[in-house]
Coordinates of N, CA, C and O in Angstrom, one line a residue:
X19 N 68.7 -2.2 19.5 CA 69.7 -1.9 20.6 C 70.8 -0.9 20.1 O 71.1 -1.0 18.9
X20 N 71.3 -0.2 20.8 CA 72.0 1.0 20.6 C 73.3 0.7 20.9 O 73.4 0.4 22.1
X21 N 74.7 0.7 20.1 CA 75.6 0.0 20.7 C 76.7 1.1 19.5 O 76.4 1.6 18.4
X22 N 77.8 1.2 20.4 CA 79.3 1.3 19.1 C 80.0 0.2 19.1 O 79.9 -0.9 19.8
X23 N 80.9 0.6 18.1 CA 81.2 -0.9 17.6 C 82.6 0.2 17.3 O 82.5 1.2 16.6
X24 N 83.8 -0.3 17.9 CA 85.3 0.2 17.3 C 85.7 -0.8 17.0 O 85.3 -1.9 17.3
X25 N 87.0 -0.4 16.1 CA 87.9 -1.3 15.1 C 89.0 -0.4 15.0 O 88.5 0.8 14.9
X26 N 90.3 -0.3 14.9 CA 91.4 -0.5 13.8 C 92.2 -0.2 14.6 O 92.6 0.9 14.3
X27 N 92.8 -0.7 16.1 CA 93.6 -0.8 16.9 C 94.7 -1.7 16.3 O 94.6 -2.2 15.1
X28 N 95.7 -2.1 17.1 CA 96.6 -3.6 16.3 C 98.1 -2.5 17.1 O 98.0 -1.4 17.7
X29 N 99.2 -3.2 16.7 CA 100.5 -2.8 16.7 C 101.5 -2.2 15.4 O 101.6 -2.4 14.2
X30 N 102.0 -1.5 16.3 CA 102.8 -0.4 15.5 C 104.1 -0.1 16.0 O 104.3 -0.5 17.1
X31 N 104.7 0.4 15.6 CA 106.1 0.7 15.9 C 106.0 2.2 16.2 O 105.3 2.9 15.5
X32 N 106.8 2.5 17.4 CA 107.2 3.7 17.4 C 107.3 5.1 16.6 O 108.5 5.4 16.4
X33 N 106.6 5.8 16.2 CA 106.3 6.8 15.5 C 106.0 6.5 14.1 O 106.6 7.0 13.1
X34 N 104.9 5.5 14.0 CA 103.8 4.8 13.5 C 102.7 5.8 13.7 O 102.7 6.7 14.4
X35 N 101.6 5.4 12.8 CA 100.1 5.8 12.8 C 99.1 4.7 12.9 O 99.1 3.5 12.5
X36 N 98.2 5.2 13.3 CA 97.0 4.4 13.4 C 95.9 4.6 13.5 O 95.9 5.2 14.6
X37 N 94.8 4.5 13.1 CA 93.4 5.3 12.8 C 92.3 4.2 13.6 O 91.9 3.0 13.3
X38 N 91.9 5.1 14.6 CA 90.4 4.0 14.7 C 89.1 4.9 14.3 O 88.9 6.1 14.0
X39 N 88.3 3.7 14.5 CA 86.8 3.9 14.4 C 86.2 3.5 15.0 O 86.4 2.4 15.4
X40 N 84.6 4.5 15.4 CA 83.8 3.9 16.4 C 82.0 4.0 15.7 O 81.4 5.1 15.9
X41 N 81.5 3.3 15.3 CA 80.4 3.3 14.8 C 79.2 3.1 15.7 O 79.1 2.1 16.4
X42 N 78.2 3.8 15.7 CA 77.5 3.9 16.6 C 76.0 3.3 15.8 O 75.9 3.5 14.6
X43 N 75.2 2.5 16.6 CA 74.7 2.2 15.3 C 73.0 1.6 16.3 O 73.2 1.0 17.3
X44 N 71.8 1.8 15.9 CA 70.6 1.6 16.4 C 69.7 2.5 16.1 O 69.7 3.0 15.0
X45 N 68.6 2.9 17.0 CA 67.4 3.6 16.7 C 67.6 5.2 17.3 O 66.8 5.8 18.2
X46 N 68.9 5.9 16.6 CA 69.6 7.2 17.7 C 68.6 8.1 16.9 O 68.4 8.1 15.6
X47 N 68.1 8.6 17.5 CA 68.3 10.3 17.0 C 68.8 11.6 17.0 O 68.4 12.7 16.5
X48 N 70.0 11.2 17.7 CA 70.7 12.2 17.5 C 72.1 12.2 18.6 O 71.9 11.2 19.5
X49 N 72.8 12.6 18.8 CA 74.4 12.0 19.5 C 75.1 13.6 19.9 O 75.3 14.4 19.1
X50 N 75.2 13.6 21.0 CA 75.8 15.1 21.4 C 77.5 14.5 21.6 O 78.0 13.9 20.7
X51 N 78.1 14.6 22.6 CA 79.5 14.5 22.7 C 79.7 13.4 22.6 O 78.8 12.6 23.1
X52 N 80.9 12.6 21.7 CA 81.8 12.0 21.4 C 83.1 11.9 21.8 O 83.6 12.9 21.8
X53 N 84.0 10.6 22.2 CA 85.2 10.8 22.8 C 86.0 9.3 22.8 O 85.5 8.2 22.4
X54 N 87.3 9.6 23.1 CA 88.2 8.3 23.1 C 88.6 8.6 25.0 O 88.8 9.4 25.9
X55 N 88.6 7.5 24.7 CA 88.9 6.8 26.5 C 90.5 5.7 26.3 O 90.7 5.2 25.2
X56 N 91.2 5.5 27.4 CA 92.3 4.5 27.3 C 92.2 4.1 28.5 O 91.6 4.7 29.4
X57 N 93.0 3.0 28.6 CA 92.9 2.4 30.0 C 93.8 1.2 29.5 O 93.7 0.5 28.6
X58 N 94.9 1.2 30.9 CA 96.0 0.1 30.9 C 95.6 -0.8 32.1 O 94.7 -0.4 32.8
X59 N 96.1 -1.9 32.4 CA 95.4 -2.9 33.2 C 95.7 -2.3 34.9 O 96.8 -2.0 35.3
X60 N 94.6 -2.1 35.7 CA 94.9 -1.6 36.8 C 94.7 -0.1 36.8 O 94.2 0.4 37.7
X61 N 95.0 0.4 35.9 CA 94.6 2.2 36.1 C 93.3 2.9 35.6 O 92.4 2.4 34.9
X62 N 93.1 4.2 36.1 CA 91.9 4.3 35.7 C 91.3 4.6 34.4 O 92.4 4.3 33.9
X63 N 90.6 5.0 33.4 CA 90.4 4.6 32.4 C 90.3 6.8 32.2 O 89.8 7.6 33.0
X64 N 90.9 7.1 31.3 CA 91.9 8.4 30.6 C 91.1 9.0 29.6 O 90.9 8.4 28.5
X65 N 90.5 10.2 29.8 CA 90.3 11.0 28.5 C 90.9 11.1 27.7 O 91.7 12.0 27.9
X66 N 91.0 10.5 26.5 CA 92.3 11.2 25.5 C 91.5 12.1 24.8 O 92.0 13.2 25.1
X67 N 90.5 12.5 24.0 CA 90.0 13.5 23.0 C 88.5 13.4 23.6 O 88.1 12.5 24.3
X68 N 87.8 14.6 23.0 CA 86.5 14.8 23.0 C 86.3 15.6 22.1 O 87.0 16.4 21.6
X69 N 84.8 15.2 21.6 CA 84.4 16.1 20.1 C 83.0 16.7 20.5 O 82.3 15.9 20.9
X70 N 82.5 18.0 20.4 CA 81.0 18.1 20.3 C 80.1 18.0 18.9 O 80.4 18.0 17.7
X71 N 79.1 17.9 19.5 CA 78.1 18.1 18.4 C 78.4 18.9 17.5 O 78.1 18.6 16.3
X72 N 79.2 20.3 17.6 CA 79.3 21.1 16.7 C 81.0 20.8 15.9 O 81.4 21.3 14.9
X73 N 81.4 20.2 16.5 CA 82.7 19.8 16.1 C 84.0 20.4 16.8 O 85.1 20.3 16.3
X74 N 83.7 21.2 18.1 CA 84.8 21.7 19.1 C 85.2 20.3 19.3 O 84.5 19.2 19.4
X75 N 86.8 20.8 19.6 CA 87.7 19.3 20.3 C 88.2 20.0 21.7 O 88.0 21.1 22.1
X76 N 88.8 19.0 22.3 CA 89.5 18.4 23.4 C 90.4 17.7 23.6 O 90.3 16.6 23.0
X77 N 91.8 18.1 24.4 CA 92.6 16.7 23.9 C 93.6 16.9 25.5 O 93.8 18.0 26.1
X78 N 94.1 15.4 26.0 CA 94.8 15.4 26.7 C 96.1 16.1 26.3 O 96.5 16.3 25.1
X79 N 96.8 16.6 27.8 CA 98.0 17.2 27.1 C 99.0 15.9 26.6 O 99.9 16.2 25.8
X80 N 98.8 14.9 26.8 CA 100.0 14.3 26.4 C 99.5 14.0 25.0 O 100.4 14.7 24.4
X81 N 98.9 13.5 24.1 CA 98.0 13.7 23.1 C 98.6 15.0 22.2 O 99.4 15.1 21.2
X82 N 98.2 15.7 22.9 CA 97.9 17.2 21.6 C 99.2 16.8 20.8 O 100.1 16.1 21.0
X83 N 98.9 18.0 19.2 CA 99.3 17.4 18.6 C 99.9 16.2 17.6 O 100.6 16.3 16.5
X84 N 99.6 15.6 18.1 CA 99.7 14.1 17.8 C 98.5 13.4 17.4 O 98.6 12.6 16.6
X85 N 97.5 13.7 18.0 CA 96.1 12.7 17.8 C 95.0 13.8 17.2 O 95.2 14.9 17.7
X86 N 94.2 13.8 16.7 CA 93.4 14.1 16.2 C 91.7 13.7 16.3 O 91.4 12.8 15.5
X87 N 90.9 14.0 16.8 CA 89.6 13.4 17.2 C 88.8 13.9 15.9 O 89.2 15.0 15.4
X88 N 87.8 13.4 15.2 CA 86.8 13.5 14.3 C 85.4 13.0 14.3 O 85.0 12.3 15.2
X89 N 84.7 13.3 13.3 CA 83.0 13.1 13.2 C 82.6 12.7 12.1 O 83.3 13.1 11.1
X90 N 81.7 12.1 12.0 CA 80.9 12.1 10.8 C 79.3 11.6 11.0 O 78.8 10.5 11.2
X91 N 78.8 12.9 11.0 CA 77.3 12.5 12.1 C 76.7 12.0 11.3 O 75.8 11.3 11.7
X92 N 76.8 11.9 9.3 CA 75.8 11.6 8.6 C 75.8 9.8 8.9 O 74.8 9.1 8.7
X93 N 77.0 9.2 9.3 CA 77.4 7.8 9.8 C 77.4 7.2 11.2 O 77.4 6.0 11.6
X94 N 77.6 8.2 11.7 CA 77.0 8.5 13.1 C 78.8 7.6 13.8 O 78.9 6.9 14.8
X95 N 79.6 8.1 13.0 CA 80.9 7.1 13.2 C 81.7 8.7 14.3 O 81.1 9.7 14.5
X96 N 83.1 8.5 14.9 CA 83.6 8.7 15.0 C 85.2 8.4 14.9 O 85.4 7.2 15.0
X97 N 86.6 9.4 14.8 CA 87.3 8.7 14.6 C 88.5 9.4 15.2 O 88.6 10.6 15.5
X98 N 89.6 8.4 15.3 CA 90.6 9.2 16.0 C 92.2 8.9 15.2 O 92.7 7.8 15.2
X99 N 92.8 9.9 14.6 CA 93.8 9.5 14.1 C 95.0 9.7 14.8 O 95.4 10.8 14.7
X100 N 95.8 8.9 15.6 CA 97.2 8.6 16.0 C 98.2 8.8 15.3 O 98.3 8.0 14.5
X101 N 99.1 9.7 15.3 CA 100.2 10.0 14.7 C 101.4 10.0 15.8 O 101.1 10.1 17.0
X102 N 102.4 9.8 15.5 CA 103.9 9.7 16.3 C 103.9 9.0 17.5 O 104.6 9.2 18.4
X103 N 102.9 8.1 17.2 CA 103.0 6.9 18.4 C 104.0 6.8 19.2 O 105.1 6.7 18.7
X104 N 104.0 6.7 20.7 CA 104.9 6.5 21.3 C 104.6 5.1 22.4 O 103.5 4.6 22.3
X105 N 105.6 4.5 23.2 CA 105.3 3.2 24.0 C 104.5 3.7 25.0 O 104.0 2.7 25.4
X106 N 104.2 4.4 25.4 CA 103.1 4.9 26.7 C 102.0 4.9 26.1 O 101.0 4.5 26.7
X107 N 101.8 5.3 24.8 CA 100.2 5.0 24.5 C 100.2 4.1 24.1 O 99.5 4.1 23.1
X108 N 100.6 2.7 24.3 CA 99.6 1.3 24.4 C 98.7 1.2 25.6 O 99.0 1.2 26.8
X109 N 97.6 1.2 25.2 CA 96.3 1.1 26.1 C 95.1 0.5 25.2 O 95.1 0.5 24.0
X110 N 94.3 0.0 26.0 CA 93.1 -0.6 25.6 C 92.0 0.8 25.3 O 91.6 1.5 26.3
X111 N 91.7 1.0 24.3 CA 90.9 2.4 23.9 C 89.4 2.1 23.7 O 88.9 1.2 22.9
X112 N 88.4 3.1 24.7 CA 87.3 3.0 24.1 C 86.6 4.1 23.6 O 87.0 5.2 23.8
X113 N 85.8 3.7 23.1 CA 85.1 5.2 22.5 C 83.9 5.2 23.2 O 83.4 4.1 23.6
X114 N 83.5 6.6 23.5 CA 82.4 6.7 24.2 C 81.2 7.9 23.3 O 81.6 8.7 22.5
X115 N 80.0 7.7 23.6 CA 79.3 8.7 23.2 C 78.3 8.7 23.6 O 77.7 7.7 23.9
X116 N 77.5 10.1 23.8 CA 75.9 10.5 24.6 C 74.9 10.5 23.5 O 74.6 11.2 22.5
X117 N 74.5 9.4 23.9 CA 73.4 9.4 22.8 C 71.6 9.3 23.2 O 71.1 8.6 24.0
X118 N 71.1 10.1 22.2 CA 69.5 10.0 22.2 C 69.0 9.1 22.0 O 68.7 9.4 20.8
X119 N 68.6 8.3 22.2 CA 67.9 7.1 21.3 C 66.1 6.6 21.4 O 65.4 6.5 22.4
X120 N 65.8 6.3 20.3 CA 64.1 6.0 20.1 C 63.8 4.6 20.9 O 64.5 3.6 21.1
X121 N 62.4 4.9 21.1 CA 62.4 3.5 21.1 C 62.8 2.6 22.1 O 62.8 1.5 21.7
X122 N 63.1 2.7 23.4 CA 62.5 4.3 24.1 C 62.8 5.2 23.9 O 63.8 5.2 23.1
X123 N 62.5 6.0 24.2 CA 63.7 7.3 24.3 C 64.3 7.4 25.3 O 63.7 7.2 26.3
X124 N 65.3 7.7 25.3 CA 66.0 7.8 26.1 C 67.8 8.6 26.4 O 68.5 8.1 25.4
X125 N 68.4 9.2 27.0 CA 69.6 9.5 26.9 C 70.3 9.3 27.8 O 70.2 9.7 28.9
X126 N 71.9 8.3 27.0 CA 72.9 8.3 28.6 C 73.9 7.5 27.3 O 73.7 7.1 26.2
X127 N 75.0 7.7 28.3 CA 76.5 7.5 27.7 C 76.5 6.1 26.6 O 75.7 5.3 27.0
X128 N 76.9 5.8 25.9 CA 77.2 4.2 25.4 C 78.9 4.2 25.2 O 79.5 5.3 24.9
X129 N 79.5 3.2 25.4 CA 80.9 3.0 25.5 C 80.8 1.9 24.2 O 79.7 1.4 23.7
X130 N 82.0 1.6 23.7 CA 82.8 0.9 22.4 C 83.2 -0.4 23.5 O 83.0 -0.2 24.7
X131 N 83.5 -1.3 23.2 CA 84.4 -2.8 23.2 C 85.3 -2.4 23.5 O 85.3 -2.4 24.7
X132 N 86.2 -1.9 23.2 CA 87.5 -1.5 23.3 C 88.7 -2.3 22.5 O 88.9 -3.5 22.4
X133 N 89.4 -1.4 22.0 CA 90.6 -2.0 20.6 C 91.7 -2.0 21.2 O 91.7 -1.2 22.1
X134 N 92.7 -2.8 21.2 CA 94.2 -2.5 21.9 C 95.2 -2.0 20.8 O 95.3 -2.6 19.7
X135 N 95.9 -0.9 21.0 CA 96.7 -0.1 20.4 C 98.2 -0.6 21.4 O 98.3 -0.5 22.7
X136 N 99.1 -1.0 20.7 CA 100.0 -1.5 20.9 C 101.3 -0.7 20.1 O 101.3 -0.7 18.9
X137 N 102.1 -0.3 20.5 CA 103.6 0.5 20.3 C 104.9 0.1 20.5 O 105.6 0.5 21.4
X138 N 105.2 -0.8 19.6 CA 106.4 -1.3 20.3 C 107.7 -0.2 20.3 O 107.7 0.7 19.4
X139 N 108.8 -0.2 21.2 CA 110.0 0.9 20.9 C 111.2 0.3 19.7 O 112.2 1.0 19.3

């Protein structure tokens, strides 16, 4: 079964850091775009970054600067580092990614659990 798996959400203070990860993990062969998603209760769920295959980024404008999206295809992980945390980015964060996978074969989106990133002022 083909599944990600994120971790390292939790609480932080106000212009705090915080780094997650999203591990993608099954019978893939191979994973084209990569991305972080947010979503607060009731709203719709937020592009924050996107990465390609080749390693071009994307980033919301409220983001830039501040967040950073990354790869590591030999792990098949992705990751996103938060800097200067503010109280508007607490949201429940997923990671998403398009992936190939064997066995069947097959290709379409897989989404993360979702981590809650929390900011206090």
């Amino acid at each position: 079964q083909v599944q990600l798996v994120e971790s390292g959400g939790g609480l932080v203070q106000a212009g705090g850091s915080l780094r997650l990860s999203c591990a993608a993990s099954g019978s893939i062969f191979g994973i084209n775009d990569m991305g972080w998603y947010r979503q607060a209760p009731g709203k719709q769920r937020e592009l924050v970054a996107i990465i390609t295959s080749g390693g071009s980024t994307n980033y919301a404008e409220s983001v830039k600067g501040r967040f950073t999206i990354s790869r590591d295809n030999g792990k098949n992980t992705e990751y996103q580092q938060m800097n200067s945390l503010k109280p508007e980015d607490t949201d429940v964060y997923y990671c998403r990614a398009e992936i190939v996978a064997r066995m069947p074969w097959s290709i379409r989106s897989y989404w993360g659990q979702g981590t809650q990133v929390a900011v206090s002022s």
